[in-house]
Tab-separated table of C-alpha atoms and ligand atoms in Angstrom:
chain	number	residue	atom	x	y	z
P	61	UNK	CA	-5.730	-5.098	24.901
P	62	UNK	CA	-8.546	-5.994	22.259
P	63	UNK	CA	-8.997	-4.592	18.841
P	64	UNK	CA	-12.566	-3.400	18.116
P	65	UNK	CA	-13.814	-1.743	14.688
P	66	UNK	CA	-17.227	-1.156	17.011
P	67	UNK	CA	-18.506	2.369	15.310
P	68	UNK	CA	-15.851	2.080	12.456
P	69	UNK	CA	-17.032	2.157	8.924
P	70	UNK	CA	-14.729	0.678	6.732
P	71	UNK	CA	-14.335	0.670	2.615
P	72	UNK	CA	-12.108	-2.786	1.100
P	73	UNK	CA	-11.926	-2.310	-2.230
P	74	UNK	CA	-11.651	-5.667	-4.670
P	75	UNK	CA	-13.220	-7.317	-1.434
P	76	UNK	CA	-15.340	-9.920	-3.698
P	77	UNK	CA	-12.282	-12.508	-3.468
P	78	UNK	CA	-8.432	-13.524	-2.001
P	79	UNK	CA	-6.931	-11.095	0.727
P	80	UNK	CA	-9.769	-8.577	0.300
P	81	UNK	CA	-12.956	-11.071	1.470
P	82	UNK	CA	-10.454	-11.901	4.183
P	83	UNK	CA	-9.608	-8.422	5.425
P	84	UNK	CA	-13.597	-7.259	5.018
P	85	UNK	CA	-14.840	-10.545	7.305
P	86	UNK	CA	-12.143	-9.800	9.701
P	87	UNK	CA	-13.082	-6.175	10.075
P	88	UNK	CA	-16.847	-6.943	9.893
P	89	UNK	CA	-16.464	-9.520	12.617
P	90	UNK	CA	-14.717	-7.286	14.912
P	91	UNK	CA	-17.580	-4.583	14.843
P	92	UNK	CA	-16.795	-2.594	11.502
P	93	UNK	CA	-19.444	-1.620	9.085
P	94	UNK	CA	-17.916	-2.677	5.676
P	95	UNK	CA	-18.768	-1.701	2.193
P	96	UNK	CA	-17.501	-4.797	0.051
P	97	UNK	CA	-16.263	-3.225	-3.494
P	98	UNK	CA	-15.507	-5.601	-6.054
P	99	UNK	CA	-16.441	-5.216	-9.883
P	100	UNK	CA	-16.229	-9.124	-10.121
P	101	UNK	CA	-13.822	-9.386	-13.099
P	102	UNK	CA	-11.519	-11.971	-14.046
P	103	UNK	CA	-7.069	-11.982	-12.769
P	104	UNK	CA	-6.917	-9.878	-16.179
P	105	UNK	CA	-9.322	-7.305	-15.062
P	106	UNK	CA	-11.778	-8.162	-17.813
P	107	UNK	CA	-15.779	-8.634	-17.314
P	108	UNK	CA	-17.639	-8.094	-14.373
P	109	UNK	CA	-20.181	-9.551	-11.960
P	110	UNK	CA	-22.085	-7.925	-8.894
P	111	UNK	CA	-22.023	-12.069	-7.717
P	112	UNK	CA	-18.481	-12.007	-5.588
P	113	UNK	CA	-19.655	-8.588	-3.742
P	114	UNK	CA	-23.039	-9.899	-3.073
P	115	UNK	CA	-21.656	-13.198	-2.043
P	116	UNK	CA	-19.280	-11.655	0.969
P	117	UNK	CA	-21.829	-9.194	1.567
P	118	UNK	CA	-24.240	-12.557	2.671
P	119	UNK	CA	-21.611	-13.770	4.406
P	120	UNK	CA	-20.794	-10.917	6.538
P	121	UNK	CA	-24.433	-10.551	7.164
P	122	UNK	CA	-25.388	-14.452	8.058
P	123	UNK	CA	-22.402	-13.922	10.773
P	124	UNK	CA	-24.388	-11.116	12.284
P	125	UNK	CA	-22.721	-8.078	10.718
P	126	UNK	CA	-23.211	-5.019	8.597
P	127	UNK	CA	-21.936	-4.394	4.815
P	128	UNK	CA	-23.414	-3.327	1.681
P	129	UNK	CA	-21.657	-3.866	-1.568
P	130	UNK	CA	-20.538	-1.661	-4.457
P	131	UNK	CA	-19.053	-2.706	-7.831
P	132	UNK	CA	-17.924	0.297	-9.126
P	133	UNK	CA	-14.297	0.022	-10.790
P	134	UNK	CA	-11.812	1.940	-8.623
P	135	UNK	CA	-9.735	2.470	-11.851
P	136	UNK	CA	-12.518	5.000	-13.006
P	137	UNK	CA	-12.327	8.039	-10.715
P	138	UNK	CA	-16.059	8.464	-10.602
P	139	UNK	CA	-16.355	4.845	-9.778
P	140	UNK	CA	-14.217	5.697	-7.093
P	141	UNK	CA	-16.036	8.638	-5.927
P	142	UNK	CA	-19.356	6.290	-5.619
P	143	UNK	CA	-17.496	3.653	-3.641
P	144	UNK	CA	-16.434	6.715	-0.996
P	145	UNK	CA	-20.238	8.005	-1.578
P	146	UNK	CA	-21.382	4.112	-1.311
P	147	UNK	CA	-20.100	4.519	2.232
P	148	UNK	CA	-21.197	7.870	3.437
P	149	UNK	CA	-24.921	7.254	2.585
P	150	UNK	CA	-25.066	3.830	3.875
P	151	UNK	CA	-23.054	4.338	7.650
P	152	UNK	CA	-22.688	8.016	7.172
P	153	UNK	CA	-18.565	8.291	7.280
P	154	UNK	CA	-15.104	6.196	6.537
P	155	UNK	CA	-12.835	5.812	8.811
P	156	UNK	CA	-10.798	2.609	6.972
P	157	UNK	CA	-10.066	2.726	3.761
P	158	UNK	CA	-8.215	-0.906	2.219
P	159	UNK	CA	-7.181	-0.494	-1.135
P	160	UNK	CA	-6.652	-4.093	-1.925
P	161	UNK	CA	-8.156	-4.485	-5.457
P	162	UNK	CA	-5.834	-5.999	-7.914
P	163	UNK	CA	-5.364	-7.612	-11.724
P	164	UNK	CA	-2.184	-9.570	-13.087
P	165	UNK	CA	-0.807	-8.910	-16.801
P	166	UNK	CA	2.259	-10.755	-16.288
P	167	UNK	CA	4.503	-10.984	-19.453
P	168	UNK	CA	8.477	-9.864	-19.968
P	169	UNK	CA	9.413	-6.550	-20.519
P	170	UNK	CA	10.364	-7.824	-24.463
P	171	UNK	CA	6.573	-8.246	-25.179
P	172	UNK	CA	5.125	-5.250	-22.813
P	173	UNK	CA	3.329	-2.822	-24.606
P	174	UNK	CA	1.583	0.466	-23.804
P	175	UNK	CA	-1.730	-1.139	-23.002
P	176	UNK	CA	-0.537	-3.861	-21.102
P	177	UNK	CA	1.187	-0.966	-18.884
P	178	UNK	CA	-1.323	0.994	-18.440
P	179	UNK	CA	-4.107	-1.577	-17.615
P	180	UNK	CA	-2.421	-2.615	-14.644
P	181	UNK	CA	-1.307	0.825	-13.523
P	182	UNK	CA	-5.080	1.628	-13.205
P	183	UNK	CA	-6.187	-0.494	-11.495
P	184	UNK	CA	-2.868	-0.588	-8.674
P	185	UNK	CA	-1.547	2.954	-8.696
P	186	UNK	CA	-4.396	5.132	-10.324
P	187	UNK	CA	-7.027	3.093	-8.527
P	188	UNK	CA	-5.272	3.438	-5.116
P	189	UNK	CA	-5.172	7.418	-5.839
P	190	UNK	CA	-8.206	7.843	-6.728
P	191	UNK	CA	-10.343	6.026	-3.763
P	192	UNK	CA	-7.946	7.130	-1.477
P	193	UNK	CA	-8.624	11.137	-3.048
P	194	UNK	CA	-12.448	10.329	-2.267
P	195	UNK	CA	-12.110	9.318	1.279
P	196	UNK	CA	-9.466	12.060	2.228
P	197	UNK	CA	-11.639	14.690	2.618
P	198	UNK	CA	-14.347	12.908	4.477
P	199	UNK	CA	-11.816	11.584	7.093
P	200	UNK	CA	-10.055	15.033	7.140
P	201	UNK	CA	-12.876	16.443	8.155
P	202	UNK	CA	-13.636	14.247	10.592
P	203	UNK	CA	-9.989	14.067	12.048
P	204	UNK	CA	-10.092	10.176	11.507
P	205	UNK	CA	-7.957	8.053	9.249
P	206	UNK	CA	-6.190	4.471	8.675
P	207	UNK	CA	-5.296	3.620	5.433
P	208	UNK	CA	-4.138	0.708	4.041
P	209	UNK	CA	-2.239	0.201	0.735
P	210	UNK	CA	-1.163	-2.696	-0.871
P	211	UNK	CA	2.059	-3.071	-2.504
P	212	UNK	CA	3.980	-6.204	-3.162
P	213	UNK	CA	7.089	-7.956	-3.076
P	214	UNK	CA	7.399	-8.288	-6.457
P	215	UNK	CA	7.999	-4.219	-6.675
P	216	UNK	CA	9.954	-4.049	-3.470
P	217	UNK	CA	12.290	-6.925	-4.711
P	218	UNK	CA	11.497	-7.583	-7.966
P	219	UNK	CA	9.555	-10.421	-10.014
P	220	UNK	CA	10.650	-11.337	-13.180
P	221	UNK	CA	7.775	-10.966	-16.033
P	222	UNK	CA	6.067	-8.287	-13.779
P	223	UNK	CA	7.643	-4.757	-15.176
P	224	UNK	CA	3.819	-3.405	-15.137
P	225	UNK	CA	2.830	-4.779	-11.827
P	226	UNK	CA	6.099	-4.467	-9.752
P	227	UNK	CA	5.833	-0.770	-10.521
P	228	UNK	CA	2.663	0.264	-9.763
P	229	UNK	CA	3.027	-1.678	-6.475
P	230	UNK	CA	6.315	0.014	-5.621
P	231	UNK	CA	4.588	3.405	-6.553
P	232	UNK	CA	2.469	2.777	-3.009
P	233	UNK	CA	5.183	3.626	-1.729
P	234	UNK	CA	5.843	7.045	-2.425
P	235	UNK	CA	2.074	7.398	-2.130
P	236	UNK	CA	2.336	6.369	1.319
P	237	UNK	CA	5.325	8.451	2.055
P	238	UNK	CA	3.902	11.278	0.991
P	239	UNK	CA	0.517	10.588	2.465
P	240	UNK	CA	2.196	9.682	6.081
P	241	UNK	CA	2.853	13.573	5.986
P	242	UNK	CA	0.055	15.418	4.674
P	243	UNK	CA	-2.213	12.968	6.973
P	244	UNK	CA	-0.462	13.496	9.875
P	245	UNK	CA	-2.278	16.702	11.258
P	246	UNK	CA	-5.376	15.271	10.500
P	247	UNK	CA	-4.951	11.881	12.582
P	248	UNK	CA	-4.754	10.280	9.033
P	249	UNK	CA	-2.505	7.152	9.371
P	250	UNK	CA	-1.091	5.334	6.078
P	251	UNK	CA	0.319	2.120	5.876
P	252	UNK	CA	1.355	-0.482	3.278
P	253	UNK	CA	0.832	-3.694	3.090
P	254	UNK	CA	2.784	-6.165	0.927
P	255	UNK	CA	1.112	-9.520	1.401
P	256	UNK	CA	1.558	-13.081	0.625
P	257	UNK	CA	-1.573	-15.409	0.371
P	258	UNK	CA	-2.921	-18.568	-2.261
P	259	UNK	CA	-5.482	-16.617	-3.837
P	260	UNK	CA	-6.885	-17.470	-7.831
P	261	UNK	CA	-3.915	-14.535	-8.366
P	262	UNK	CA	-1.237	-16.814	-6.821
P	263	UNK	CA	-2.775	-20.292	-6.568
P	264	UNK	CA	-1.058	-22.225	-9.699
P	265	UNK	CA	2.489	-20.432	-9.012
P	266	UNK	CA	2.867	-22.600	-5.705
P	267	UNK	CA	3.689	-25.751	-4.767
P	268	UNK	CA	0.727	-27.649	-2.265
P	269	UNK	CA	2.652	-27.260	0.927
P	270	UNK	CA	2.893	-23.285	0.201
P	271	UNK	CA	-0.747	-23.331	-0.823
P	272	UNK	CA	-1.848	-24.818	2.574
P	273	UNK	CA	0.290	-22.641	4.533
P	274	UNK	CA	-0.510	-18.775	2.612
P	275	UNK	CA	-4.001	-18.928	3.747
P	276	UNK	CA	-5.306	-15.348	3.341
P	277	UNK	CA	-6.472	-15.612	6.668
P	278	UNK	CA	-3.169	-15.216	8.260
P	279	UNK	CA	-2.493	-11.413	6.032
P	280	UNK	CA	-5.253	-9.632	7.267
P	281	UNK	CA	-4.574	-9.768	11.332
P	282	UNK	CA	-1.926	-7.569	9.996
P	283	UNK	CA	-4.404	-5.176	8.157
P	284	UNK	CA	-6.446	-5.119	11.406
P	285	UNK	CA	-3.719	-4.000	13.441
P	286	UNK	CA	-3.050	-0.968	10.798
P	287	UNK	CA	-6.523	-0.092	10.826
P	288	UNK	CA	-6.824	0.155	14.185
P	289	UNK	CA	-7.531	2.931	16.585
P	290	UNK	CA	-4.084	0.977	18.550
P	291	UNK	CA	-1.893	1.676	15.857
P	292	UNK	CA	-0.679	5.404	15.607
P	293	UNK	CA	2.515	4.379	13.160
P	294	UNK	CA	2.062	5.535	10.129
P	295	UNK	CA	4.474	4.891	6.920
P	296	UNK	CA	5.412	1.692	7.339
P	297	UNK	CA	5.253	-1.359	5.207
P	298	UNK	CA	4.520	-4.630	6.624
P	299	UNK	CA	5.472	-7.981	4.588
P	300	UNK	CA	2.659	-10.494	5.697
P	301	UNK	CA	2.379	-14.351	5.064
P	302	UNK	CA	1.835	-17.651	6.305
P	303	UNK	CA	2.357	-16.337	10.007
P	304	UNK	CA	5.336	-14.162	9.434
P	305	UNK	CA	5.236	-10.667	9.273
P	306	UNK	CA	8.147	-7.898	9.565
P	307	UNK	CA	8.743	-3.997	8.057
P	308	UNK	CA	9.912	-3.217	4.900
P	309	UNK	CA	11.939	-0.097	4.649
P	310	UNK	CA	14.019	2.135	1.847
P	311	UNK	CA	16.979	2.675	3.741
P	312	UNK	CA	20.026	4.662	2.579
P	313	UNK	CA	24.249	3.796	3.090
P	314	UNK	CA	25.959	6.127	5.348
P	315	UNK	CA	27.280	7.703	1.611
P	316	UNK	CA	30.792	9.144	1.246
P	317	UNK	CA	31.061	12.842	1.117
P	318	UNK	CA	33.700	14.212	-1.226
P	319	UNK	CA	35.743	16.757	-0.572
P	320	UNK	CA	32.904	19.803	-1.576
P	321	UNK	CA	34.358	22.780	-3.786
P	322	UNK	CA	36.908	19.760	-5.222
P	323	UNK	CA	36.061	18.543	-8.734
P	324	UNK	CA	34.315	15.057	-8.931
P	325	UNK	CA	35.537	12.698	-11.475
P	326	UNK	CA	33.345	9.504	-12.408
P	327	UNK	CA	37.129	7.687	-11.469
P	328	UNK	CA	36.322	9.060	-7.996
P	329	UNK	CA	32.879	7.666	-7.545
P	330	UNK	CA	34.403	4.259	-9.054
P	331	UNK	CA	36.947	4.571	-6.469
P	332	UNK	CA	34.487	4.870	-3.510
P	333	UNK	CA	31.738	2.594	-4.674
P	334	UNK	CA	32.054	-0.264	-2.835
P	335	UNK	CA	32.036	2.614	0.114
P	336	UNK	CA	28.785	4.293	-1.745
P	337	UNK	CA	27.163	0.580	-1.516
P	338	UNK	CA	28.145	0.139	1.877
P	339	UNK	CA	25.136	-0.879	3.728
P	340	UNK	CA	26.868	-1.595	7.584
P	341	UNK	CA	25.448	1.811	8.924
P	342	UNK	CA	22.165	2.163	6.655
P	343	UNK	CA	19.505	4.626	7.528
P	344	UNK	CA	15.922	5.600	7.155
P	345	UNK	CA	14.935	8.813	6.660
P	346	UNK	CA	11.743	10.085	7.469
P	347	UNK	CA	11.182	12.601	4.676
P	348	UNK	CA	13.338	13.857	1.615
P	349	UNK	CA	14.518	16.933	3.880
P	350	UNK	CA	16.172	14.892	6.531
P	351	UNK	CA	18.078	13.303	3.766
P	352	UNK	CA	19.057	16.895	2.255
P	353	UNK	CA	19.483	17.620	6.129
P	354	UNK	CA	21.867	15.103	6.588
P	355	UNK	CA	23.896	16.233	3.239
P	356	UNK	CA	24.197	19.813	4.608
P	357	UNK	CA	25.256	18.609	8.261
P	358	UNK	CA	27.887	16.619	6.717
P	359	UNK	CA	29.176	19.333	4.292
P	360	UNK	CA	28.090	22.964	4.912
P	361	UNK	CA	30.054	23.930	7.958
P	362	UNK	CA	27.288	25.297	10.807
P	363	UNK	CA	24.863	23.862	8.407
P	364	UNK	CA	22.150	25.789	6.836
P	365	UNK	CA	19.119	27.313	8.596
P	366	UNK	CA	15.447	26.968	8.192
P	367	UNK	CA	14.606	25.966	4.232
P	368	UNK	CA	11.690	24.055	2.319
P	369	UNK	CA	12.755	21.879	-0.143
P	370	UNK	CA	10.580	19.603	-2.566
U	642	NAI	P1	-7.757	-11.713	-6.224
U	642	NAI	O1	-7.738	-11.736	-7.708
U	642	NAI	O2	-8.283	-12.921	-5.499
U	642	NAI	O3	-8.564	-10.470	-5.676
U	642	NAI	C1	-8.515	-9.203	-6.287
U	642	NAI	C2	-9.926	-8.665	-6.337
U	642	NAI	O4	-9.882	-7.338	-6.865
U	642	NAI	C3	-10.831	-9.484	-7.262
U	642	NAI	O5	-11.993	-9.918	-6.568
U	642	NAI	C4	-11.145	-8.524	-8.399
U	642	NAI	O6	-12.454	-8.704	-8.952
U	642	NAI	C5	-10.996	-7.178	-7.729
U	642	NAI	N1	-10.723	-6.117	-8.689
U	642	NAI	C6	-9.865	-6.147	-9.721
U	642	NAI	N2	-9.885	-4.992	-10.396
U	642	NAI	C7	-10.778	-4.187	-9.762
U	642	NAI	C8	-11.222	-2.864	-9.968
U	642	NAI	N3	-10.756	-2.134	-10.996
U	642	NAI	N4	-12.133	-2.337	-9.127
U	642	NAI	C9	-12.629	-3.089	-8.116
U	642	NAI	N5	-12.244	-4.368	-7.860
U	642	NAI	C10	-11.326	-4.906	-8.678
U	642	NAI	O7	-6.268	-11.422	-5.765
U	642	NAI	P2	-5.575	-11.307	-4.316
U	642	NAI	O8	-4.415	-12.203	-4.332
U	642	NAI	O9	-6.577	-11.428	-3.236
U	642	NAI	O10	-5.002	-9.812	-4.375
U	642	NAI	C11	-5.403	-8.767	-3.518
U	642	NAI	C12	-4.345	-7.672	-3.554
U	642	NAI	O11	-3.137	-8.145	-2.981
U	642	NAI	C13	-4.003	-7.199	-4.972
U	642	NAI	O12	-3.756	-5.818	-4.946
U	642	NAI	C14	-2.737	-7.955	-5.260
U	642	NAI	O13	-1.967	-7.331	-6.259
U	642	NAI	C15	-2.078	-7.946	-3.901
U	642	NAI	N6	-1.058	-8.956	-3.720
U	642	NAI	C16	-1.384	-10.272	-3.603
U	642	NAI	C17	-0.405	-11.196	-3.385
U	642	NAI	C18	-0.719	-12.613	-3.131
U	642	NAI	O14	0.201	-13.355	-2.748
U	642	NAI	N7	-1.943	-13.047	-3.279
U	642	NAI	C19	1.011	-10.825	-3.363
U	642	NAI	C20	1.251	-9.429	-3.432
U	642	NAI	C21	0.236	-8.534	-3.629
């Protein structure tokens, strides 16, 4: 089996740099059209400079592929509407969307304030939705979709001095989950990336050895294999770095179920908690029903019949 982007038109947002010049030349040298977004701005998110996008856009095209740039902010919702547009008039579609573009305003929760916040939730969470709103319709219509989020460690595990950054990453998460269902009928596939790589992001946080060894290069094989017509999982997040890769996943205890009619005292959940935290016989669900599912199984006798919940 090879994996070919032949006929594939593919968007990487904050492609000018780091993991997203990686994923774009990967894509680009397995047959993709790519449109390179980056706005060109510093770690912070501050200034601009068509030079990165133009600069992997050259590269692409001296190794005998086909990209144009864009440096529209994907923060700005018409910005993001151009990139999708940036696309459609160049190679006439999207089938891959990357949302990879990034900033860092790292500082403890102490000294957070609103703007601080909200910067980096534009660019992460907002920016995410609001490419990702441009392209759906284009690869609803034409029943084609991978999509590729990136999240991060530092929301799935937690990162001290990133309250900001951790969640917005983590929100890509219940993006995705969401997304894995309303794309489903439409051959829409979303997945999540959270990757580790020496990038000017990361670079001065690592020792040498680690710097040698997180080489961007070895993340986006990962992001290939998501965007690829092979892959029909959708919803899953893959931890990538330095050669290793594995799934993430929210997973839930097996619970305790008290008795139901019975009053429940807080001494009661006390009681059980260790129980409650129990994680020997975790399990995913695949949507909020089959959790609510697995509540009424347990403790409405025949259970209940057919029911929407949101
Ligand atoms: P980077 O700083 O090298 O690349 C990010 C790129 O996004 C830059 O070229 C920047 O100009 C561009 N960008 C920033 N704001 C933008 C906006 N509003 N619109 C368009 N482009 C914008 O950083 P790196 O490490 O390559 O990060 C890529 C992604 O991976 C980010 O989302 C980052 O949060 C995530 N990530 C990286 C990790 C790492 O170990 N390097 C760890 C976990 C997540």
């Amino acid at each position: 089996m090879s994996i070919s982007f032949d006929g594939r038109v593919a968007i990487v947002t904050g492609a000018g740099a780091g993991l997203g010049r990686s994923h774009a030349m990967l894509l680009a040298s397995r047959g993709a059209k790519v449109v390179v977004n980056d706005l060109g701005g510093a770690v912070d998110g501050t200034s601009g400079s068509a030079a990165p996008a133009d600069k992997v856009v050259d590269e692409i095209k001296a190794a005998g592929g086909e990209a144009v740039a864009n440096y529209d902010s994907v923060s700005d919702p018409a910005g993001a509407a151009n990139i999708v547009k940036t696309a459609v008039d160049a190679f006439g579609k999207v089938d891959i969307l990357v949302n990879n573009a990034g900033i860092l305003r790292d500082r403890s929760f102490t000294k957070m304030d609103a703007e601080t916040w909200n910067a980096v939730v534009a660019v992460h969470l907002n920016g995410t939705a609001y490419v990702t709103m441009a392209a759906w319709p284009v690869m609803r219509e034409n029943g084609y979709g991978r999509i590729v989020l990136t999240a991060s460690n530092s929301g799935l595990y937690g990162n001290f001095g990133q309250a900001n950054y951790g969640a917005a990453k983590a929100g890509m998460v219940g993006l995705m989950n969401v997304l894995k269902q309303e794309g489903r009928k439409y051959n829409i596939l979303v997945n999540t990336l959270a990757p580790m790589a020496t990038t000017r992001m990361t670079e001065e946080l690592m020792p040498p050895e680690a710097v040698k060894l997180l080489q961007p290069e070895l993340v986006s094989p990962g992001v290939a294999y998501l965007c690829s017509e092979t892959n029909e999982e959708s919803g899953i997040v893959l931890s990538a770095g330095g050669g290793y890769f594995a799934r993430i996943q929210v997973m839930g205890s097996e619970g305790v179920f008290m008795e139901p009619g019975t009053e429940v005292t807080p001494e009661m959940v006390a009681d059980q908690f260790a129980k409650i935290c129990d994680m020997s016989n975790a399990q995913n669900f695949d949507s909020s029903t089959a959790e609510l599912q697995y509540l009424f199984s347990k403790q409405i006798k025949g259970g209940v019949g057919h029911s929407h919940f949101s």
